[in-house]
PDB file of C-alpha atoms in Angstrom:
ATOM      1  CA  UNK A   4      -3.584 -18.991  -2.610  1.00 90.00           C
ATOM      2  CA  UNK A   5       0.087 -16.378  -0.813  1.00 94.00           C
ATOM      3  CA  UNK A   6      -1.850 -15.046   2.714  1.00 97.00           C
ATOM      4  CA  UNK A   7       0.137 -12.732   4.879  1.00 97.00           C
ATOM      5  CA  UNK A   8      -0.177 -12.666   8.560  1.00 98.00           C
ATOM      6  CA  UNK A   9       0.534  -9.988  11.001  1.00 98.00           C
ATOM      7  CA  UNK A  10       1.143  -9.930  14.654  1.00 97.00           C
ATOM      8  CA  UNK A  11       2.517  -8.222  17.671  1.00 96.00           C
ATOM      9  CA  UNK A  12       1.538  -6.356  20.387  1.00 96.00           C
ATOM     10  CA  UNK A  13      -1.437  -3.765  19.864  1.00 96.00           C
ATOM     11  CA  UNK A  14      -0.907  -1.249  22.365  1.00 98.00           C
ATOM     12  CA  UNK A  15       3.142  -0.186  22.558  1.00 98.00           C
ATOM     13  CA  UNK A  16       3.795   1.909  25.072  1.00 98.00           C
ATOM     14  CA  UNK A  17       6.132   6.101  24.272  1.00 97.00           C
ATOM     15  CA  UNK A  18      10.015   5.834  23.468  1.00 97.00           C
ATOM     16  CA  UNK A  19       9.188   1.915  23.408  1.00 98.00           C
ATOM     17  CA  UNK A  20      10.121   0.060  20.347  1.00 98.00           C
ATOM     18  CA  UNK A  21       7.550  -1.655  18.185  1.00 98.00           C
ATOM     19  CA  UNK A  22       7.395  -4.524  17.134  1.00 98.00           C
ATOM     20  CA  UNK A  23       5.797  -6.939  14.235  1.00 98.00           C
ATOM     21  CA  UNK A  24       5.796 -10.065  12.795  1.00 98.00           C
ATOM     22  CA  UNK A  25       4.346 -10.988   9.216  1.00 98.00           C
ATOM     23  CA  UNK A  26       3.988 -14.335   8.723  1.00 98.00           C
ATOM     24  CA  UNK A  27       3.489 -15.799   5.113  1.00 96.00           C
ATOM     25  CA  UNK A  28       1.857 -19.132   3.797  1.00 96.00           C
ATOM     26  CA  UNK A  29       0.953 -20.261   0.423  1.00 93.00           C
ATOM     27  CA  UNK A  30       4.289 -19.464  -1.358  1.00 91.00           C
ATOM     28  CA  UNK A  31       7.937 -18.669  -0.277  1.00 91.00           C
ATOM     29  CA  UNK A  32       9.304 -15.894   1.392  1.00 92.00           C
ATOM     30  CA  UNK A  33      12.262 -17.092  -0.860  1.00 88.00           C
ATOM     31  CA  UNK A  34      10.582 -17.041  -4.155  1.00 80.00           C
ATOM     32  CA  UNK A  35      12.612 -13.949  -6.320  1.00 78.00           C
ATOM     33  CA  UNK A  36      10.945 -10.803  -7.994  1.00 83.00           C
ATOM     34  CA  UNK A  37       9.202  -9.810  -5.178  1.00 91.00           C
ATOM     35  CA  UNK A  38       9.760  -7.461  -1.878  1.00 93.00           C
ATOM     36  CA  UNK A  39       8.174  -7.966   1.604  1.00 95.00           C
ATOM     37  CA  UNK A  40       6.669  -4.425   2.298  1.00 96.00           C
ATOM     38  CA  UNK A  41       5.335  -2.698   5.621  1.00 97.00           C
ATOM     39  CA  UNK A  42       2.410  -0.231   5.191  1.00 97.00           C
ATOM     40  CA  UNK A  43       1.075   2.398   7.107  1.00 98.00           C
ATOM     41  CA  UNK A  44      -2.348   4.389   7.875  1.00 98.00           C
ATOM     42  CA  UNK A  45      -2.857   6.616  11.476  1.00 97.00           C
ATOM     43  CA  UNK A  46      -6.672   6.373  11.934  1.00 96.00           C
ATOM     44  CA  UNK A  47      -9.050   8.245   9.183  1.00 95.00           C
ATOM     45  CA  UNK A  48      -5.563   9.086   6.984  1.00 96.00           C
ATOM     46  CA  UNK A  49      -3.776   7.768   3.662  1.00 96.00           C
ATOM     47  CA  UNK A  50      -0.965   5.454   3.155  1.00 96.00           C
ATOM     48  CA  UNK A  51       1.901   5.234   4.161  1.00 95.00           C
ATOM     49  CA  UNK A  52       5.328   3.345   2.962  1.00 95.00           C
ATOM     50  CA  UNK A  53       7.782   2.920   5.955  1.00 96.00           C
ATOM     51  CA  UNK A  54       9.828  -0.144   3.774  1.00 95.00           C
ATOM     52  CA  UNK A  55      10.721  -3.371   2.152  1.00 95.00           C
ATOM     53  CA  UNK A  56      12.937  -6.178   2.373  1.00 94.00           C
ATOM     54  CA  UNK A  57      13.824  -8.716  -0.170  1.00 90.00           C
ATOM     55  CA  UNK A  58      14.101 -12.078   0.609  1.00 81.00           C
ATOM     56  CA  UNK A  59      18.145 -11.908   0.078  1.00 84.00           C
ATOM     57  CA  UNK A  60      18.165  -8.906   3.529  1.00 86.00           C
ATOM     58  CA  UNK A  61      18.493  -5.650   1.324  1.00 90.00           C
ATOM     59  CA  UNK A  62      16.027  -3.252   2.674  1.00 94.00           C
ATOM     60  CA  UNK A  63      14.574  -0.298   1.242  1.00 94.00           C
ATOM     61  CA  UNK A  64      12.893   2.347   3.291  1.00 95.00           C
ATOM     62  CA  UNK A  65      11.378   6.042   4.296  1.00 94.00           C
ATOM     63  CA  UNK A  66      13.594   8.101   4.373  1.00 93.00           C
ATOM     64  CA  UNK A  67      11.078  10.187   6.901  1.00 93.00           C
ATOM     65  CA  UNK A  68      11.603   7.132   9.611  1.00 95.00           C
ATOM     66  CA  UNK A  69      14.404   5.372   8.414  1.00 94.00           C
ATOM     67  CA  UNK A  70      16.039   6.495  11.903  1.00 95.00           C
ATOM     68  CA  UNK A  71      14.016   4.130  13.377  1.00 97.00           C
ATOM     69  CA  UNK A  72      13.069   1.262  11.125  1.00 98.00           C
ATOM     70  CA  UNK A  73      14.501  -1.736  10.783  1.00 97.00           C
ATOM     71  CA  UNK A  74      12.385  -4.588   8.236  1.00 97.00           C
ATOM     72  CA  UNK A  75      14.790  -7.979   8.771  1.00 95.00           C
ATOM     73  CA  UNK A  76      13.497 -11.851   7.351  1.00 93.00           C
ATOM     74  CA  UNK A  77      13.275 -15.448   8.693  1.00 92.00           C
ATOM     75  CA  UNK A  78      13.216 -17.598   5.928  1.00 91.00           C
ATOM     76  CA  UNK A  79      13.203 -20.866   7.987  1.00 93.00           C
ATOM     77  CA  UNK A  80      10.010 -19.190   8.980  1.00 95.00           C
ATOM     78  CA  UNK A  81       8.843 -17.824   6.348  1.00 94.00           C
ATOM     79  CA  UNK A  82       8.395 -14.205   7.831  1.00 95.00           C
ATOM     80  CA  UNK A  83       9.484 -10.785   7.957  1.00 96.00           C
ATOM     81  CA  UNK A  84       9.372  -8.548  10.855  1.00 97.00           C
ATOM     82  CA  UNK A  85       9.172  -4.651  11.675  1.00 98.00           C
ATOM     83  CA  UNK A  86      10.527  -2.640  14.823  1.00 98.00           C
ATOM     84  CA  UNK A  87       9.912   1.035  14.676  1.00 98.00           C
ATOM     85  CA  UNK A  88      12.056   2.417  17.669  1.00 97.00           C
ATOM     86  CA  UNK A  89      11.244   5.449  19.963  1.00 97.00           C
ATOM     87  CA  UNK A  90       7.620   5.502  19.261  1.00 98.00           C
ATOM     88  CA  UNK A  91       4.950   8.646  20.519  1.00 97.00           C
ATOM     89  CA  UNK A  92       1.080   8.874  19.505  1.00 97.00           C
ATOM     90  CA  UNK A  93       2.243   9.697  16.474  1.00 97.00           C
ATOM     91  CA  UNK A  94       3.289   6.574  15.553  1.00 98.00           C
ATOM     92  CA  UNK A  95      -0.069   5.044  16.177  1.00 98.00           C
ATOM     93  CA  UNK A  96      -1.946   3.473  12.804  1.00 98.00           C
ATOM     94  CA  UNK A  97      -2.864   0.072  11.330  1.00 98.00           C
ATOM     95  CA  UNK A  98       0.189  -1.909  10.194  1.00 98.00           C
ATOM     96  CA  UNK A  99      -0.436  -3.934   7.065  1.00 98.00           C
ATOM     97  CA  UNK A 100       1.945  -6.209   5.730  1.00 98.00           C
ATOM     98  CA  UNK A 101       2.379  -6.849   2.305  1.00 97.00           C
ATOM     99  CA  UNK A 102       4.269  -8.406  -0.735  1.00 95.00           C
ATOM    100  CA  UNK A 103       4.616  -6.403  -4.093  1.00 89.00           C
ATOM    101  CA  UNK A 104       6.405  -5.899  -7.660  1.00 89.00           C
ATOM    102  CA  UNK A 105       6.776  -2.119  -8.182  1.00 84.00           C
ATOM    103  CA  UNK A 106       4.319   0.181  -7.015  1.00 84.00           C
ATOM    104  CA  UNK A 107       1.738  -2.718  -6.795  1.00 89.00           C
ATOM    105  CA  UNK A 108       0.754  -5.212  -3.969  1.00 91.00           C
ATOM    106  CA  UNK A 109      -1.688  -7.880  -4.635  1.00 91.00           C
ATOM    107  CA  UNK A 110      -1.533  -9.768  -1.212  1.00 95.00           C
ATOM    108  CA  UNK A 111      -2.579  -8.183   2.197  1.00 97.00           C
ATOM    109  CA  UNK A 112      -2.258  -8.934   5.147  1.00 97.00           C
ATOM    110  CA  UNK A 113      -5.764  -7.927   7.310  1.00 97.00           C
ATOM    111  CA  UNK A 114      -3.793  -5.281   9.118  1.00 98.00           C
ATOM    112  CA  UNK A 115      -3.493  -4.797  13.012  1.00 98.00           C
ATOM    113  CA  UNK A 116      -3.988  -1.418  15.215  1.00 98.00           C
ATOM    114  CA  UNK A 117      -0.846  -0.550  17.180  1.00 98.00           C
ATOM    115  CA  UNK A 118      -2.094   2.623  19.490  1.00 98.00           C
ATOM    116  CA  UNK A 119       0.923   4.200  21.276  1.00 98.00           C
ATOM    117  CA  UNK A 120      -0.355   5.309  24.523  1.00 96.00           C
ATOM    118  CA  UNK A 121       1.189   4.752  28.139  1.00 95.00           C
TER     119      UNK A 121
ATOM    120  CA  UNK B  25       8.860  12.309  -0.304  1.00 66.00           C
ATOM    121  CA  UNK B  26       5.446  14.025  -1.613  1.00 81.00           C
ATOM    122  CA  UNK B  27       2.355  12.400  -2.199  1.00 90.00           C
ATOM    123  CA  UNK B  28       0.474  12.544  -5.691  1.00 96.00           C
ATOM    124  CA  UNK B  29      -2.161  14.110  -5.123  1.00 97.00           C
ATOM    125  CA  UNK B  30      -5.361  12.951  -5.906  1.00 98.00           C
ATOM    126  CA  UNK B  31      -9.126  14.244  -5.689  1.00 98.00           C
ATOM    127  CA  UNK B  32     -11.533  13.936  -1.763  1.00 97.00           C
ATOM    128  CA  UNK B  33     -13.875  12.783  -3.618  1.00 98.00           C
ATOM    129  CA  UNK B  34     -15.910  12.179  -6.153  1.00 98.00           C
ATOM    130  CA  UNK B  35     -19.418  10.985  -6.501  1.00 97.00           C
ATOM    131  CA  UNK B  36     -22.212   9.721  -9.049  1.00 97.00           C
ATOM    132  CA  UNK B  37     -25.322   8.018  -9.506  1.00 97.00           C
ATOM    133  CA  UNK B  38     -25.619   3.755 -10.218  1.00 97.00           C
ATOM    134  CA  UNK B  39     -24.896   3.024 -14.328  1.00 97.00           C
ATOM    135  CA  UNK B  40     -22.644   6.035 -14.340  1.00 97.00           C
ATOM    136  CA  UNK B  41     -18.403   5.925 -15.579  1.00 98.00           C
ATOM    137  CA  UNK B  42     -16.549   8.399 -12.443  1.00 98.00           C
ATOM    138  CA  UNK B  43     -13.092   9.530 -13.388  1.00 98.00           C
ATOM    139  CA  UNK B  44     -10.307   9.430 -10.503  1.00 98.00           C
ATOM    140  CA  UNK B  45      -6.850  11.269 -11.509  1.00 98.00           C
ATOM    141  CA  UNK B  46      -4.066  10.887  -9.349  1.00 98.00           C
ATOM    142  CA  UNK B  47      -1.394  13.770 -10.588  1.00 98.00           C
ATOM    143  CA  UNK B  48       2.171  13.332 -10.143  1.00 97.00           C
ATOM    144  CA  UNK B  49       5.457  14.507 -11.882  1.00 96.00           C
ATOM    145  CA  UNK B  50       7.794  14.073 -14.470  1.00 95.00           C
ATOM    146  CA  UNK B  51       9.611  11.943 -12.440  1.00 95.00           C
ATOM    147  CA  UNK B  52       7.028  10.093 -11.517  1.00 95.00           C
ATOM    148  CA  UNK B  53       3.204   9.294 -13.042  1.00 96.00           C
ATOM    149  CA  UNK B  54       4.647  10.936 -16.127  1.00 96.00           C
ATOM    150  CA  UNK B  55       7.547   8.974 -16.808  1.00 95.00           C
ATOM    151  CA  UNK B  56       7.320   5.621 -16.124  1.00 95.00           C
ATOM    152  CA  UNK B  57       4.702   3.019 -16.387  1.00 96.00           C
ATOM    153  CA  UNK B  58       4.384   1.541 -12.157  1.00 96.00           C
ATOM    154  CA  UNK B  59       0.985   3.607 -11.669  1.00 97.00           C
ATOM    155  CA  UNK B  60      -1.299   1.216  -9.668  1.00 97.00           C
ATOM    156  CA  UNK B  61      -5.223   1.563  -8.661  1.00 98.00           C
ATOM    157  CA  UNK B  62      -5.955   0.265  -5.274  1.00 98.00           C
ATOM    158  CA  UNK B  63      -9.818   0.244  -3.173  1.00 98.00           C
ATOM    159  CA  UNK B  64     -10.078  -0.030   0.207  1.00 98.00           C
ATOM    160  CA  UNK B  65     -13.589  -0.868   2.362  1.00 98.00           C
ATOM    161  CA  UNK B  66     -13.599   0.456   5.750  1.00 96.00           C
ATOM    162  CA  UNK B  67     -11.805  -1.197   8.040  1.00 96.00           C
ATOM    163  CA  UNK B  68     -10.208  -3.535   5.084  1.00 97.00           C
ATOM    164  CA  UNK B  69      -7.641  -3.927   3.615  1.00 98.00           C
ATOM    165  CA  UNK B  70      -6.601  -1.720   0.335  1.00 97.00           C
ATOM    166  CA  UNK B  71      -7.211  -4.129  -2.719  1.00 97.00           C
ATOM    167  CA  UNK B  72      -5.010  -4.541  -5.814  1.00 97.00           C
ATOM    168  CA  UNK B  73      -7.440  -2.922  -8.841  1.00 98.00           C
ATOM    169  CA  UNK B  74      -5.543  -1.317 -11.863  1.00 97.00           C
ATOM    170  CA  UNK B  75      -1.485  -2.111 -12.010  1.00 96.00           C
ATOM    171  CA  UNK B  76       0.930  -0.423 -14.284  1.00 96.00           C
ATOM    172  CA  UNK B  77      -1.138   1.924 -15.554  1.00 97.00           C
ATOM    173  CA  UNK B  78      -3.772   0.333 -17.078  1.00 98.00           C
ATOM    174  CA  UNK B  79      -3.430  -3.978 -16.153  1.00 97.00           C
ATOM    175  CA  UNK B  80      -6.412  -5.907 -14.150  1.00 97.00           C
ATOM    176  CA  UNK B  81      -5.239  -8.370 -11.999  1.00 95.00           C
ATOM    177  CA  UNK B  82      -7.323 -11.521 -12.375  1.00 94.00           C
ATOM    178  CA  UNK B  83     -10.909 -11.400 -10.228  1.00 95.00           C
ATOM    179  CA  UNK B  84     -10.707  -7.420 -11.193  1.00 97.00           C
ATOM    180  CA  UNK B  85     -14.211  -5.676 -12.634  1.00 97.00           C
ATOM    181  CA  UNK B  86     -13.820  -5.299 -16.661  1.00 96.00           C
ATOM    182  CA  UNK B  87     -15.713  -1.735 -14.968  1.00 98.00           C
ATOM    183  CA  UNK B  88     -12.040  -0.072 -14.121  1.00 98.00           C
ATOM    184  CA  UNK B  89     -10.067   0.965 -15.667  1.00 98.00           C
ATOM    185  CA  UNK B  90      -7.361   3.062 -15.818  1.00 98.00           C
ATOM    186  CA  UNK B  91      -4.837   5.037 -18.212  1.00 98.00           C
ATOM    187  CA  UNK B  92      -2.185   7.763 -18.313  1.00 98.00           C
ATOM    188  CA  UNK B  93      -1.549  11.007 -20.109  1.00 97.00           C
ATOM    189  CA  UNK B  94       1.551  13.305 -19.058  1.00 97.00           C
ATOM    190  CA  UNK B  95       2.495  13.594 -15.480  1.00 97.00           C
ATOM    191  CA  UNK B  96      -0.963  12.594 -14.699  1.00 98.00           C
ATOM    192  CA  UNK B  97      -3.064   8.566 -13.984  1.00 98.00           C
ATOM    193  CA  UNK B  98      -6.509   7.943 -14.046  1.00 98.00           C
ATOM    194  CA  UNK B  99      -9.717   5.606 -12.687  1.00 98.00           C
ATOM    195  CA  UNK B 100     -12.597   5.370 -14.576  1.00 98.00           C
ATOM    196  CA  UNK B 101     -15.686   2.956 -12.921  1.00 98.00           C
ATOM    197  CA  UNK B 102     -18.667   2.289 -15.498  1.00 98.00           C
ATOM    198  CA  UNK B 103     -21.405   1.408 -14.671  1.00 97.00           C
ATOM    199  CA  UNK B 104     -20.857   2.773 -10.873  1.00 98.00           C
ATOM    200  CA  UNK B 105     -22.541   0.030  -8.185  1.00 97.00           C
ATOM    201  CA  UNK B 106     -23.438   0.540  -4.727  1.00 97.00           C
ATOM    202  CA  UNK B 107     -20.286  -1.641  -3.164  1.00 97.00           C
ATOM    203  CA  UNK B 108     -17.857   0.358  -5.674  1.00 98.00           C
ATOM    204  CA  UNK B 109     -17.844   2.589  -2.472  1.00 98.00           C
ATOM    205  CA  UNK B 110     -15.049   3.331  -0.943  1.00 98.00           C
ATOM    206  CA  UNK B 111     -11.443   4.185  -1.131  1.00 98.00           C
ATOM    207  CA  UNK B 112      -9.179   4.739  -3.698  1.00 98.00           C
ATOM    208  CA  UNK B 113      -5.125   4.993  -4.379  1.00 98.00           C
ATOM    209  CA  UNK B 114      -3.112   5.450  -6.808  1.00 97.00           C
ATOM    210  CA  UNK B 115       0.472   4.561  -6.360  1.00 96.00           C
ATOM    211  CA  UNK B 116       3.193   5.195  -8.416  1.00 96.00           C
ATOM    212  CA  UNK B 117       7.512   4.557  -7.947  1.00 94.00           C
ATOM    213  CA  UNK B 118       8.920   7.847  -7.783  1.00 94.00           C
ATOM    214  CA  UNK B 119      12.805   7.967  -8.950  1.00 92.00           C
ATOM    215  CA  UNK B 120      12.669  11.832  -7.104  1.00 86.00           C
ATOM    216  CA  UNK B 121      12.458   9.908  -3.203  1.00 84.00           C
ATOM    217  CA  UNK B 122      15.333   7.836  -2.058  1.00 86.00           C
ATOM    218  CA  UNK B 123      12.723   5.573  -2.165  1.00 90.00           C
ATOM    219  CA  UNK B 124      10.787   4.734  -4.901  1.00 91.00           C
ATOM    220  CA  UNK B 125       7.042   4.173  -4.120  1.00 93.00           C
ATOM    221  CA  UNK B 126       4.804   6.987  -3.270  1.00 94.00           C
ATOM    222  CA  UNK B 127       1.220   6.499  -2.368  1.00 96.00           C
ATOM    223  CA  UNK B 128      -2.038   9.193  -3.537  1.00 97.00           C
ATOM    224  CA  UNK B 129      -3.478  11.433  -0.844  1.00 97.00           C
ATOM    225  CA  UNK B 130      -6.554   9.079  -1.505  1.00 97.00           C
ATOM    226  CA  UNK B 131     -10.297   9.963  -3.250  1.00 98.00           C
ATOM    227  CA  UNK B 132     -13.117   8.817  -1.403  1.00 98.00           C
ATOM    228  CA  UNK B 133     -15.847   7.543  -3.689  1.00 98.00           C
ATOM    229  CA  UNK B 134     -19.720   7.988  -3.448  1.00 98.00           C
ATOM    230  CA  UNK B 135     -22.650   6.705  -4.066  1.00 97.00           C
ATOM    231  CA  UNK B 136     -25.343   8.324  -4.931  1.00 95.00           C
TER     232      UNK B 136
END
């Protein structure tokens, strides 16, 4: 059973960089046919794609966040990471990592709340 | 990137059937058979209920079914149960944006 777990600071100051890591267990991040994604959900709001990465390193970012987002993968640690720069209060959200194929993600992390505040 | 349109809320009594719509365009829902549906309970991660318009992952109750007509996809919940009360989101492949996937606006299902 594939499991994903997000980790990282729960509080980030405005203008700083939000950094999260997703650790994958029960399966290899190098498995072909899947991508590894970050999705966020603002408090009380809907789901928003941030972007995703293939194990090869190819990335796809939501255009609305593209200038501030970097997603990377570390196959040796079976992890992938999210960096979101120049954060503001509008980036306060629950951040999920997930494994996907097409628009379908069957495996999700539990989510981690990141609050942007001084 | 425009979100797919879902009704804000749908309600039904236990045992009834309800249908949630997900309306897009020919560039997303109408053009491809890549529509998924997620269920999300408060404080929990989304759970995949339907993929590729009408396929259920292993372990998902057959009370959940998906379909599509034109630019609108639908999720039907039959024999509504209290545990079905949750938020539901559709998602689709899209060719109209630099990013290939889009979520719906979400629907709150209330079991009366």
